[in-house]
Coordinates of C-alpha atoms and ligand atoms in Angstrom, one line a residue:
Chain A
X1 CA -4.8 -32.8 -7.4
X2 CA -6.5 -30.9 -4.7
X3 CA -9.3 -33.0 -3.5
X4 CA -12.4 -31.8 -1.6
X5 CA -11.1 -33.4 1.6
X6 CA -7.8 -31.7 1.1
X7 CA -9.6 -28.4 0.9
X8 CA -11.8 -29.3 3.9
X9 CA -8.8 -29.7 6.2
X10 CA -7.4 -26.3 5.3
X11 CA -9.4 -24.7 8.1
X12 CA -10.5 -26.3 11.4
X13 CA -13.1 -24.0 12.8
X14 CA -14.4 -25.1 16.2
X15 CA -14.3 -21.9 18.4
X16 CA -16.6 -23.6 20.9
X17 CA -13.7 -26.0 21.6
X18 CA -11.1 -23.3 21.6
X19 CA -9.9 -24.3 18.1
X20 CA -9.3 -22.3 15.0
X21 CA -6.5 -23.5 12.8
X22 CA -5.3 -22.7 9.3
X23 CA -3.2 -25.3 7.6
X24 CA 0.3 -24.2 6.7
X25 CA 0.0 -25.4 3.1
X26 CA -2.7 -22.7 2.7
X27 CA 0.3 -20.4 2.4
X28 CA 2.6 -22.6 0.3
X29 CA 0.7 -24.9 -2.0
X30 CA 0.6 -23.9 -5.7
X31 CA -2.7 -25.7 -6.3
X32 CA -4.4 -23.7 -3.5
X33 CA -2.9 -20.6 -4.9
X34 CA -4.4 -21.3 -8.4
X35 CA -7.8 -22.0 -6.8
X36 CA -7.6 -18.7 -4.9
X37 CA -6.8 -16.8 -8.0
X38 CA -9.8 -18.1 -9.9
X39 CA -12.4 -18.6 -7.2
X40 CA -11.5 -15.7 -4.9
X41 CA -9.6 -12.9 -6.6
X42 CA -11.3 -13.2 -10.0
X43 CA -14.7 -14.1 -8.5
X44 CA -15.3 -11.4 -6.0
X45 CA -15.5 -7.6 -6.1
X46 CA -12.0 -6.0 -6.6
X47 CA -11.2 -2.4 -5.9
X48 CA -10.0 -0.9 -9.2
X49 CA -9.7 2.8 -8.6
X50 CA -11.2 6.1 -7.3
X51 CA -13.7 8.2 -9.2
X52 CA -11.4 11.1 -8.6
X53 CA -8.6 9.4 -10.5
X54 CA -10.5 9.6 -13.7
X55 CA -12.7 12.8 -13.4
X56 CA -13.0 13.8 -17.0
X57 CA -14.2 12.0 -20.1
X58 CA -11.4 9.9 -21.7
X59 CA -9.4 9.7 -18.5
X60 CA -8.1 6.2 -17.9
X61 CA -6.0 4.0 -15.7
X62 CA -4.9 0.4 -15.9
X63 CA -4.9 -2.2 -13.2
X64 CA -5.6 -5.9 -12.5
X65 CA -8.4 -8.1 -11.3
X66 CA -6.6 -11.1 -10.0
X67 CA -4.1 -11.9 -12.7
X68 CA -6.2 -10.3 -15.5
X69 CA -5.3 -6.9 -16.9
X70 CA -8.1 -4.3 -17.0
X71 CA -8.6 -0.8 -18.4
X72 CA -10.7 1.6 -16.4
X73 CA -12.1 4.6 -18.3
X74 CA -14.3 7.6 -18.0
X75 CA -16.8 7.1 -20.9
X76 CA -18.2 9.8 -23.1
X77 CA -21.4 9.9 -21.1
X78 CA -19.6 10.5 -17.9
X79 CA -20.1 7.0 -16.5
X80 CA -17.2 4.6 -15.8
X81 CA -16.2 1.7 -18.0
X82 CA -14.0 -1.2 -17.2
X83 CA -12.7 -3.6 -19.8
X84 CA -10.3 -6.5 -20.1
X85 CA -7.2 -4.8 -21.4
X86 CA -6.6 -7.2 -24.3
X87 CA -7.1 -6.6 -28.0
X88 CA -9.9 -8.6 -29.7
X89 CA -7.6 -9.2 -32.7
X90 CA -4.8 -11.2 -31.2
X91 CA -4.8 -10.5 -27.5
X92 CA -2.2 -7.7 -27.2
X93 CA -2.5 -5.3 -24.2
X94 CA -4.4 -2.4 -25.7
X95 CA -3.3 0.2 -23.2
X96 CA 0.2 -0.2 -21.7
X97 CA 0.2 3.0 -19.7
X98 CA -0.5 3.4 -15.9
X99 CA -2.9 6.3 -16.4
X100 CA -3.6 9.2 -18.7
X101 CA -6.2 10.7 -20.9
X102 CA -6.9 9.8 -24.5
X103 CA -10.0 9.3 -26.6
X104 CA -8.8 6.3 -28.5
X105 CA -6.7 3.4 -27.5
X106 CA -5.0 2.0 -30.6
X107 CA -3.5 -1.4 -30.4
X108 CA 0.1 -1.2 -31.6
X109 CA 0.3 -4.6 -33.2
X110 CA -2.1 -4.1 -36.2
X111 CA -3.7 -0.8 -35.3
X112 CA -7.2 -1.7 -34.3
X113 CA -8.7 1.2 -32.4
X114 CA -11.0 1.4 -29.4
X115 CA -12.7 4.4 -27.8
X116 CA -13.2 5.2 -24.1
X117 CA -16.5 3.3 -24.2
X118 CA -14.6 0.2 -25.2
X119 CA -16.1 0.2 -28.8
X120 CA -14.0 -0.9 -31.6
X121 CA -13.9 2.1 -34.0
X122 CA -11.5 0.8 -36.6
X123 CA -10.1 -2.4 -38.0
X124 CA -7.1 -1.4 -40.0
X125 CA -7.6 -1.7 -43.7
X126 CA -10.7 -3.8 -43.1
X127 CA -11.8 -3.5 -46.7
X128 CA -8.6 -5.1 -48.1
X129 CA -8.6 -7.8 -45.6
X130 CA -10.8 -10.3 -47.5
X131 CA -12.5 -11.1 -44.2
X132 CA -15.2 -13.8 -44.3
X133 CA -18.8 -12.7 -44.4
X134 CA -19.2 -13.7 -40.7
X135 CA -16.6 -11.1 -39.5
X136 CA -19.0 -8.2 -40.1
X137 CA -21.3 -9.6 -37.4
X138 CA -18.6 -10.4 -34.9
X139 CA -18.5 -8.2 -31.8
X140 CA -15.0 -6.6 -31.8
X141 CA -15.4 -4.3 -28.8
X142 CA -13.3 -4.6 -25.7
X143 CA -14.8 -7.0 -23.3
X144 CA -16.4 -5.3 -20.4
X145 CA -16.1 -6.7 -16.9
X146 CA -19.2 -8.5 -15.6
X147 CA -20.0 -6.0 -12.9
X148 CA -18.9 -2.5 -12.1
X149 CA -20.2 -0.3 -9.2
X150 CA -19.0 2.5 -7.0
X151 CA -19.4 3.2 -3.4
X152 CA -18.6 6.8 -2.2
X153 CA -16.2 7.2 -5.0
X154 CA -14.4 3.8 -4.6
X155 CA -14.9 1.9 -7.8
X156 CA -15.1 -1.9 -7.7
X157 CA -15.3 -4.4 -10.5
X158 CA -16.0 -8.1 -10.8
X159 CA -15.3 -10.7 -13.4
X160 CA -18.2 -12.7 -12.1
X161 CA -21.8 -11.8 -12.9
X162 CA -23.1 -13.5 -9.8
X163 CA -21.6 -11.3 -7.1
X164 CA -24.2 -9.5 -4.9
X165 CA -24.7 -5.8 -5.4
X166 CA -21.6 -3.9 -4.1
X167 CA -23.4 -2.3 -1.2
X168 CA -24.7 -5.6 -0.1
X169 CA -21.2 -7.1 -0.4
X170 CA -19.6 -4.3 1.7
X171 CA -22.5 -4.4 4.1
X172 CA -21.9 -2.5 7.4
X173 CA -18.2 -2.4 6.7
X174 CA -19.1 0.5 4.4
X175 CA -19.6 2.7 7.6
X176 CA -15.9 2.7 7.9
X177 CA -15.5 3.9 4.4
X178 CA -18.0 6.6 5.2
X179 CA -15.9 7.7 8.2
X180 CA -13.0 8.5 5.8
X181 CA -15.0 10.0 2.9
X182 CA -17.1 12.1 5.3
X183 CA -14.0 13.9 6.5
X184 CA -14.0 15.8 3.2
X185 CA -16.0 19.0 3.0
X186 CA -17.1 17.9 -0.5
X187 CA -17.6 14.2 0.4
X188 CA -14.9 13.0 -1.9
X189 CA -11.5 11.2 -1.5
X190 CA -8.5 11.3 -3.7
X191 CA -5.1 9.8 -3.9
X192 CA -2.2 12.0 -3.2
X193 CA 0.0 11.7 -6.3
X194 CA 3.0 9.4 -6.0
X195 CA 1.7 5.9 -5.5
X196 CA 4.3 3.2 -4.9
X197 CA 4.4 -0.5 -5.5
X198 CA 6.5 -3.2 -3.9
X199 CA 6.8 -6.9 -3.5
X200 CA 7.4 -9.3 -0.7
X201 CA 8.3 -13.0 -1.0
X202 CA 5.4 -14.3 1.0
X203 CA 1.8 -15.3 0.6
X204 CA -0.8 -12.6 0.3
X205 CA -2.6 -13.8 3.4
X206 CA 0.2 -12.5 5.5
X207 CA -0.8 -9.0 4.4
X208 CA -4.4 -9.8 5.0
X209 CA -3.6 -10.9 8.5
X210 CA -1.3 -8.1 9.3
X211 CA -3.9 -5.4 8.7
X212 CA -6.0 -7.1 11.3
X213 CA -3.2 -7.8 13.7
X214 CA -2.8 -5.3 16.6
X215 CA -0.9 -8.0 18.6
X216 CA 2.3 -7.6 16.6
X217 CA 2.7 -3.9 16.9
X218 CA 4.8 -3.6 20.0
X219 CA 7.2 -6.4 19.2
X220 CA 7.5 -6.1 15.4
X221 CA 7.6 -2.3 15.5
X222 CA 9.5 -1.9 18.7
X223 CA 12.2 0.3 17.1
X224 CA 9.4 2.5 15.7
X225 CA 7.7 2.6 19.0
X226 CA 10.9 3.9 20.5
X227 CA 11.1 6.6 17.9
X228 CA 7.5 7.6 18.6
X229 CA 8.2 7.9 22.3
X230 CA 11.2 10.1 21.6
X231 CA 9.2 12.3 19.4
X232 CA 6.4 12.6 22.0
X233 CA 8.9 13.8 24.5
X234 CA 10.4 16.4 22.1
X235 CA 7.0 17.6 20.9
X236 CA 4.8 19.7 23.1
X237 CA 1.9 19.7 20.7
X238 CA -1.5 20.0 22.3
X239 CA -3.0 16.9 20.9
X240 CA -6.7 16.2 21.3
X241 CA -7.7 13.6 23.8
X242 CA -10.6 11.2 24.2
X243 CA -13.1 12.0 26.9
X244 CA -11.6 11.0 30.2
X245 CA -14.6 8.7 30.9
X246 CA -13.8 6.7 27.8
X247 CA -12.2 3.3 28.4
X248 CA -9.0 2.9 26.5
X249 CA -8.4 -0.3 24.6
X250 CA -8.6 -1.9 21.3
X251 CA -11.3 -3.8 19.5
X252 CA -12.7 -5.1 16.3
X253 CA -15.8 -5.7 14.4
X254 CA -16.3 -8.5 11.9
X255 CA -18.8 -8.5 9.1
X256 CA -20.3 -10.9 6.5
X257 CA -18.2 -11.7 3.4
X258 CA -15.0 -11.7 5.4
X259 CA -14.6 -8.0 6.1
X260 CA -13.4 -6.7 9.5
X261 CA -12.1 -3.5 11.1
X262 CA -9.7 -3.0 14.0
X263 CA -9.8 0.2 16.0
X264 CA -8.3 1.6 19.1
X265 CA -9.1 4.1 21.8
X266 CA -6.2 6.0 23.3
X267 CA -6.5 8.8 25.8
X268 CA -3.6 10.7 24.3
X269 CA -2.5 10.2 20.7
X270 CA 1.2 9.5 20.6
X271 CA 1.2 11.5 17.4
X272 CA -1.0 14.1 15.7
X273 CA -3.5 13.5 13.0
X274 CA -4.3 15.6 10.0
X275 CA -8.0 15.9 11.0
X276 CA -7.3 16.9 14.6
X277 CA -5.0 19.6 13.3
X278 CA -7.8 21.3 11.4
X279 CA -10.1 22.9 14.0
X280 CA -12.3 24.5 11.3
X281 CA -13.0 21.2 9.6
X282 CA -13.5 19.5 13.0
X283 CA -16.2 22.1 14.0
X284 CA -17.9 21.6 10.7
X285 CA -17.9 17.9 11.0
X286 CA -19.2 17.9 14.5
X287 CA -22.1 20.2 13.4
X288 CA -22.9 18.0 10.4
X289 CA -22.3 14.5 11.8
X290 CA -22.4 14.8 15.6
X291 CA -19.8 14.1 18.3
X292 CA -19.9 10.4 18.2
X293 CA -19.1 10.2 14.5
X294 CA -16.3 12.7 14.8
X295 CA -14.9 10.7 17.7
X296 CA -14.8 7.7 15.5
X297 CA -13.2 9.7 12.6
X298 CA -10.4 10.5 15.0
X299 CA -9.9 7.0 16.3
X300 CA -7.4 4.6 14.7
X301 CA -9.2 2.3 12.3
X302 CA -7.8 -0.4 10.0
X303 CA -10.5 -1.7 7.6
X304 CA -10.0 -4.9 5.6
X305 CA -12.3 -5.6 2.7
X306 CA -11.9 -9.2 1.7
X307 CA -9.9 -10.3 -0.1
X308 CA -7.5 -7.6 -1.2
X309 CA -8.2 -4.1 0.1
X310 CA -7.1 -2.4 3.3
X311 CA -8.0 1.2 4.3
X312 CA -5.9 2.5 7.2
X313 CA -6.8 5.8 9.0
X314 CA -4.2 6.5 11.6
X315 CA -1.6 9.3 11.9
X316 CA -1.9 9.3 8.1
X317 CA -4.2 7.3 5.8
X318 CA -3.5 4.6 3.3
X319 CA -5.4 2.6 0.8
X320 CA -3.5 -0.6 -0.2
X321 CA -4.3 -3.4 -2.4
X322 CA -2.4 -6.6 -3.2
X323 CA -2.1 -8.9 -6.1
X324 CA -0.8 -12.4 -5.5
X325 CA 1.9 -13.3 -8.0
X326 CA 2.8 -16.8 -6.6
X327 CA 2.2 -18.7 -3.4
X328 CA 5.3 -17.0 -2.0
X329 CA 5.2 -13.6 -3.9
X330 CA 2.8 -10.7 -3.6
X331 CA 2.7 -7.3 -5.2
X332 CA 1.5 -4.4 -3.2
X333 CA 0.1 -1.1 -4.4
X334 CA 0.0 1.7 -1.9
X335 CA -1.7 5.1 -2.0
X336 CA -2.0 7.9 0.4
X337 CA -5.7 8.5 0.4
X338 CA -7.0 11.9 1.5
X339 CA -10.2 13.9 1.8
X340 CA -10.6 16.3 -1.1
X341 CA -10.5 19.9 0.2
X342 CA -8.5 19.5 3.4
X343 CA -6.2 22.3 4.4
X344 CA -2.7 22.5 2.9
X345 CA -1.2 22.0 6.4
X346 CA -3.3 18.9 7.1
X347 CA -2.3 17.5 3.7
X348 CA 1.4 18.1 4.4
X349 CA 1.0 16.4 7.7
X350 CA -0.8 13.5 6.1
X351 CA 2.0 13.1 3.5
X352 CA 4.8 13.2 6.1
X353 CA 2.9 10.7 8.3
X354 CA 2.4 8.4 5.4
X355 CA 6.1 8.4 4.4
X356 CA 7.1 7.9 8.0
X357 CA 5.0 4.8 8.5
X358 CA 4.1 3.0 5.2
X359 CA 5.8 1.5 2.2
X360 CA 9.1 -0.5 2.1
X361 CA 10.8 2.9 2.7
X362 CA 8.8 3.7 5.8
X363 CA 9.7 2.9 9.4
X364 CA 6.9 0.5 10.2
X365 CA 5.7 -1.3 7.0
X366 CA 9.3 -2.3 6.1
X367 CA 9.4 -4.4 9.3
X368 CA 6.1 -6.0 8.5
X369 CA 7.3 -7.0 5.0
X370 CA 10.3 -8.7 6.4
X371 CA 8.2 -10.4 9.0
X372 CA 5.9 -11.9 6.3
X373 CA 9.0 -13.4 4.7
X374 CA 10.1 -15.0 8.0
X375 CA 6.6 -16.5 8.3
X376 CA 6.7 -17.8 4.8
X377 CA 10.0 -19.6 5.3
X378 CA 8.8 -20.8 8.7
X379 CA 5.6 -22.3 7.2
X380 CA 7.7 -24.8 5.3
X381 CA 8.4 -26.6 8.5
X382 CA 6.0 -29.5 8.9
X383 CA 5.2 -28.6 12.4
X384 CA 1.4 -28.9 12.4
X385 CA -1.1 -26.1 12.5
X386 CA -0.2 -23.0 14.4
X387 CA -1.8 -21.5 17.5
X388 CA -2.2 -18.2 15.8
X389 CA -5.9 -17.4 15.9
X390 CA -6.9 -17.9 19.5
X391 CA -6.6 -14.6 21.3
X392 CA -10.0 -13.4 22.2
X393 CA -11.6 -16.8 22.1
X394 CA -11.7 -17.1 25.9
X395 CA -14.5 -14.7 26.4
X396 CA -18.1 -14.8 25.2
X397 CA -18.5 -13.0 21.9
X398 CA -20.0 -9.6 22.6
X399 CA -22.7 -8.4 20.2
X400 CA -23.8 -5.1 21.6
X401 CA -22.1 -2.4 23.6
X402 CA -21.3 1.3 23.3
X403 CA -18.9 1.0 20.4
X404 CA -21.0 -0.7 17.8
X405 CA -24.0 1.5 18.8
X406 CA -22.0 4.6 18.4
X407 CA -21.1 3.7 14.8
X408 CA -24.6 2.5 14.3
X409 CA -23.8 -1.1 13.3
X410 CA -24.6 -4.6 14.3
X411 CA -21.5 -6.6 13.4
X412 CA -21.3 -10.4 13.3
X413 CA -18.6 -10.2 15.9
X414 CA -17.5 -7.5 18.3
X415 CA -14.4 -7.8 20.5
X416 CA -12.9 -5.3 22.9
X417 CA -10.1 -5.6 25.4
X418 CA -7.2 -3.8 27.0
X419 CA -4.7 -1.8 24.9
X420 CA -2.6 -4.9 24.8
X421 CA -5.5 -7.2 23.9
X422 CA -4.4 -8.0 20.4
X423 CA -7.6 -10.1 19.6
X424 CA -7.3 -12.6 16.8
X425 CA -10.9 -13.6 16.4
X426 CA -11.3 -10.8 13.8
X427 CA -9.2 -13.0 11.4
X428 CA -11.9 -15.6 11.5
X429 CA -14.5 -13.9 9.2
X430 CA -12.0 -13.6 6.4
X431 CA -10.7 -17.2 6.8
X432 CA -14.3 -18.5 6.9
X433 CA -15.1 -16.7 3.7
X434 CA -11.9 -17.9 2.1
X435 CA -12.6 -21.5 3.1
X436 CA -16.2 -21.3 1.9
X437 CA -15.1 -20.1 -1.5
X438 CA -12.5 -22.8 -1.8
X439 CA -15.0 -25.5 -0.8
X440 CA -17.3 -24.2 -3.5
X441 CA -14.5 -24.3 -5.9
X442 CA -13.7 -27.9 -4.9
X443 CA -17.2 -28.9 -5.9
X444 CA -16.6 -27.3 -9.4
X445 CA -13.3 -29.0 -10.2
Chain B
X1 CA 38.2 27.8 -1.1
X2 CA 37.5 26.5 -4.6
X3 CA 36.7 22.8 -5.3
X4 CA 37.2 21.0 -8.5
X5 CA 35.2 18.0 -9.6
X6 CA 37.7 15.6 -8.2
X7 CA 37.3 16.7 -4.6
X8 CA 33.5 16.5 -5.0
X9 CA 33.8 13.1 -6.6
X10 CA 36.0 12.0 -3.7
X11 CA 33.3 13.1 -1.3
X12 CA 30.6 11.2 -3.2
X13 CA 32.8 8.0 -3.2
X14 CA 33.5 8.5 0.5
X15 CA 29.8 8.7 1.3
X16 CA 29.2 5.5 -0.6
X17 CA 32.0 3.8 1.2
X18 CA 30.8 4.9 4.6
X19 CA 27.4 3.5 3.8
X20 CA 28.8 0.2 2.7
X21 CA 31.0 0.0 5.8
X22 CA 28.0 1.0 8.0
X23 CA 30.0 3.9 9.5
X24 CA 26.8 5.7 10.2
X25 CA 28.2 8.3 12.5
X26 CA 30.8 9.5 10.0
X27 CA 28.2 9.2 7.2
X28 CA 25.8 11.5 9.1
X29 CA 28.5 14.1 9.6
X30 CA 28.9 14.6 5.9
X31 CA 25.4 16.1 6.0
X32 CA 24.6 19.6 7.1
X33 CA 22.3 20.1 10.1
X34 CA 19.4 21.2 7.8
X35 CA 20.3 18.9 4.9
X36 CA 17.5 17.7 2.7
X37 CA 17.5 14.0 2.0
X38 CA 14.9 13.2 -0.7
X39 CA 13.9 10.1 -2.6
X40 CA 10.9 11.3 -4.6
X41 CA 8.3 8.9 -5.9
X42 CA 7.2 8.6 -9.5
X43 CA 3.9 10.2 -10.7
X44 CA 3.8 8.0 -13.9
X45 CA 6.2 6.4 -16.3
X46 CA 8.0 9.6 -17.0
X47 CA 7.5 12.2 -14.2
X48 CA 8.9 12.5 -10.7
X49 CA 7.2 13.9 -7.7
X50 CA 8.4 17.5 -7.6
X51 CA 6.4 19.0 -4.7
X52 CA 6.9 17.1 -1.5
X53 CA 4.2 18.9 0.3
X54 CA 1.5 17.9 -2.2
X55 CA 2.8 14.6 -3.5
X56 CA 4.2 11.5 -1.9
X57 CA 7.9 10.7 -1.7
X58 CA 9.6 7.4 -0.8
X59 CA 11.7 9.3 1.8
X60 CA 11.7 13.0 2.5
X61 CA 13.8 14.4 5.4
X62 CA 14.6 18.0 6.0
X63 CA 17.2 17.7 8.7
X64 CA 19.9 15.5 9.9
X65 CA 17.9 14.5 13.0
X66 CA 15.5 12.5 10.8
X67 CA 18.3 10.6 9.3
X68 CA 19.6 10.0 12.8
X69 CA 16.2 8.4 13.7
X70 CA 16.7 5.9 10.8
X71 CA 20.2 5.1 12.1
X72 CA 19.0 4.7 15.7
X73 CA 16.3 2.3 14.5
X74 CA 18.9 0.1 13.0
X75 CA 21.4 0.4 15.9
X76 CA 18.8 -0.5 18.5
X77 CA 18.9 -3.9 16.9
X78 CA 15.1 -4.0 17.3
X79 CA 14.2 -3.4 13.7
X80 CA 13.5 -6.6 11.9
X81 CA 14.8 -5.1 8.7
X82 CA 18.2 -4.9 10.2
X83 CA 18.5 -8.4 11.7
X84 CA 20.7 -9.1 9.9
X85 CA 21.5 -6.0 7.9
X86 CA 21.9 -6.6 4.2
X87 CA 25.4 -6.1 2.7
X88 CA 25.6 -3.4 0.1
X89 CA 28.0 -2.3 -2.6
X90 CA 27.5 1.2 -4.0
X91 CA 29.0 1.7 -7.4
X92 CA 29.0 5.2 -8.6
X93 CA 30.0 6.9 -11.8
X94 CA 29.2 9.7 -14.3
X95 CA 29.9 12.4 -11.7
X96 CA 29.6 15.8 -13.2
X97 CA 28.5 19.3 -12.4
X98 CA 25.0 20.2 -13.5
X99 CA 25.8 23.8 -12.8
X100 CA 29.4 24.7 -12.2
X101 CA 28.8 28.3 -11.2
X102 CA 26.1 27.7 -8.8
X103 CA 26.9 27.7 -5.1
X104 CA 26.3 25.3 -3.4
X105 CA 27.5 23.2 -6.4
X106 CA 24.9 21.1 -8.1
X107 CA 26.3 17.7 -9.0
X108 CA 24.9 14.6 -10.6
X109 CA 26.0 11.0 -10.4
X110 CA 24.7 7.6 -11.4
X111 CA 24.5 4.8 -8.9
X112 CA 24.0 1.1 -8.7
X113 CA 23.6 -0.4 -5.2
X114 CA 23.9 -4.1 -5.1
X115 CA 22.1 -5.5 -2.1
X116 CA 22.8 -9.0 -0.7
X117 CA 20.5 -10.2 2.1
X118 CA 22.2 -12.9 4.1
X119 CA 18.8 -13.7 5.6
X120 CA 17.5 -15.0 2.3
X121 CA 20.6 -15.3 0.2
X122 CA 18.7 -13.1 -2.2
X123 CA 20.3 -10.3 -4.2
X124 CA 18.9 -7.3 -6.1
X125 CA 20.0 -3.9 -7.3
X126 CA 18.7 -0.4 -6.8
X127 CA 19.8 2.0 -9.5
X128 CA 19.3 5.6 -10.6
X129 CA 20.7 9.0 -10.3
X130 CA 21.8 11.2 -7.4
X131 CA 21.6 15.0 -7.5
X132 CA 23.7 16.6 -4.8
X133 CA 24.0 20.1 -3.5
X134 CA 27.5 20.4 -2.0
X135 CA 28.5 23.3 0.2
X136 CA 32.1 24.2 -0.6
X137 CA 32.7 26.8 2.1
X138 CA 34.4 24.4 4.5
X139 CA 37.6 22.4 4.4
X140 CA 35.9 19.5 2.6
X141 CA 32.6 19.5 0.7
X142 CA 29.5 18.9 2.9
X143 CA 26.1 17.7 1.6
X144 CA 23.4 20.4 1.7
X145 CA 21.0 18.1 -0.1
X146 CA 20.8 14.7 -1.8
X147 CA 18.1 13.8 -4.1
X148 CA 17.8 10.1 -5.0
X149 CA 16.0 9.3 -8.3
X150 CA 15.3 5.6 -8.1
X151 CA 14.8 4.2 -11.6
X152 CA 13.5 0.8 -10.6
X153 CA 10.8 1.7 -8.1
X154 CA 9.0 -1.6 -7.7
X155 CA 10.8 -2.3 -4.5
X156 CA 11.6 -5.7 -3.2
X157 CA 10.5 -5.8 0.5
X158 CA 12.6 -3.0 2.0
X159 CA 14.6 0.0 0.9
X160 CA 16.4 2.4 3.3
X161 CA 19.1 5.0 3.3
X162 CA 21.9 2.4 3.3
X163 CA 20.6 0.7 0.1
X164 CA 20.0 3.8 -1.9
Ligands
FES501 S1 -3.4 -7.7 -31.8 FE1 -4.4 -5.8 -31.6 S2 -4.5 -5.2 -33.6 FE2 -3.7 -7.1 -33.8
FE2_502 FE1 2.8 -3.7 11.3

């Protein structure tokens, strides 16, 4: 059984001594996996969908919080509902469809019916059922999740009543959601139809790390980097540049609750971006939000919301979530996220960029997926803790500077370095939160 | 020159063999310069993506050069997905004209691609349907477009042109 001291040694966190280590069994141990499911994935806020996926009354979609199936609906009063997707009669999945629109969800097993508000509207042949007296007073409605809130059209749910309010949970990481949503003339984001799902045979934390990992790009994706170079030669597109006074490099901000964002500043984009391609929208945005904000909208940003959401805004834009299936198996869901109301040309460019880069069929993500599996099999070696989280520890942590000021934030940690910096201290916030939650769990078991 | 189903079937089998043999160069030459290579995504349980400019596909290429990029990525021996490359076996059947009179000819086939990954000793299948447009003006049929309808689209780790 996982003892408290076994949990304690999962993370050695002594940056002042130049040490930050995560134990290998954090990636392989089934008991830790079980704790993570219960005390992390089913205990925090989970992204469950976009408001624009269920715009009209009775629209619905199904997804998961941790391992638990949920049904997200647009209720009759226009608000959003989220319920455990399991029949009150004998537990059947009530709604087996990915998404759609229907007023009633009728359980196929014995026909109990529920409406979009989660209310039980019919118990089949109830009068003939010789139910005990007490049945009449029993609540038969679908069980709502404990908490449900939206931020800028992103809907989050939690099975735990004790999570902080969503805005508090997101904290200043929310500024980086704003930088995506504000690109829309109507302040809304949507998923481009055609989501995909895939699996890799590795621990979910490999995906968590990779979204924060700029260090791997040139080696893991060297074949893709070659392709980009070739394309840059063959294209004479007049791509927008950063101000020549701007120092190129890459950096990160870390926030409470384990969130972090990576960003980079390049003088010349190696490839175009949907936003930079739409001068009319750019002018409007500059007028509305000012130069600094638009500058940040055009910069590459990878946002990680702990524990299972990443929002990438690069040559295209992606919202991805993951669902751990086993210590060594993870299911990914990937969407192309886009500002509502962008031009048809920008949208086309966004889609092509997305297909080019992301998913197991793309030219970059496919390499990452294979890399995670190499890590997973490597972690089985009993070779002690790795040296994987030390880049960036050599300098004093920076807490102010032009970058944070421009975004208008005061992050817990701020790192910036050369274009080849590849700082790893931005992994620390997530691992500290992960460890804190597991230690709490250790006290409960 | 008129082509019957057997010459088109032979072309489809040849394409599969070239992929399994990793004869990329010859494989690429079966495609026309402006060939469309399209693996649409699924919108829901029943419907496929049908507008690549407004919906997301798994792969959507509109010329041979984009396929050549995928080949160069593998041949550079820099792509982690290709070190080592999986072994594949394409099994194709049910070849038939969807529209005999149309030119180029619209042909459908069913496929199963068995994939064995020597890296992990793991094996899986991709299966679904192909829809080809074959140009019949030359000596042998050439591919004007290939649409790959992947039925099992929860994809294990990687999928690429050689495993579809
Ligand atoms: S289990 Fe749903 S009606 Fe019986
Ligand atoms: Fe990557």
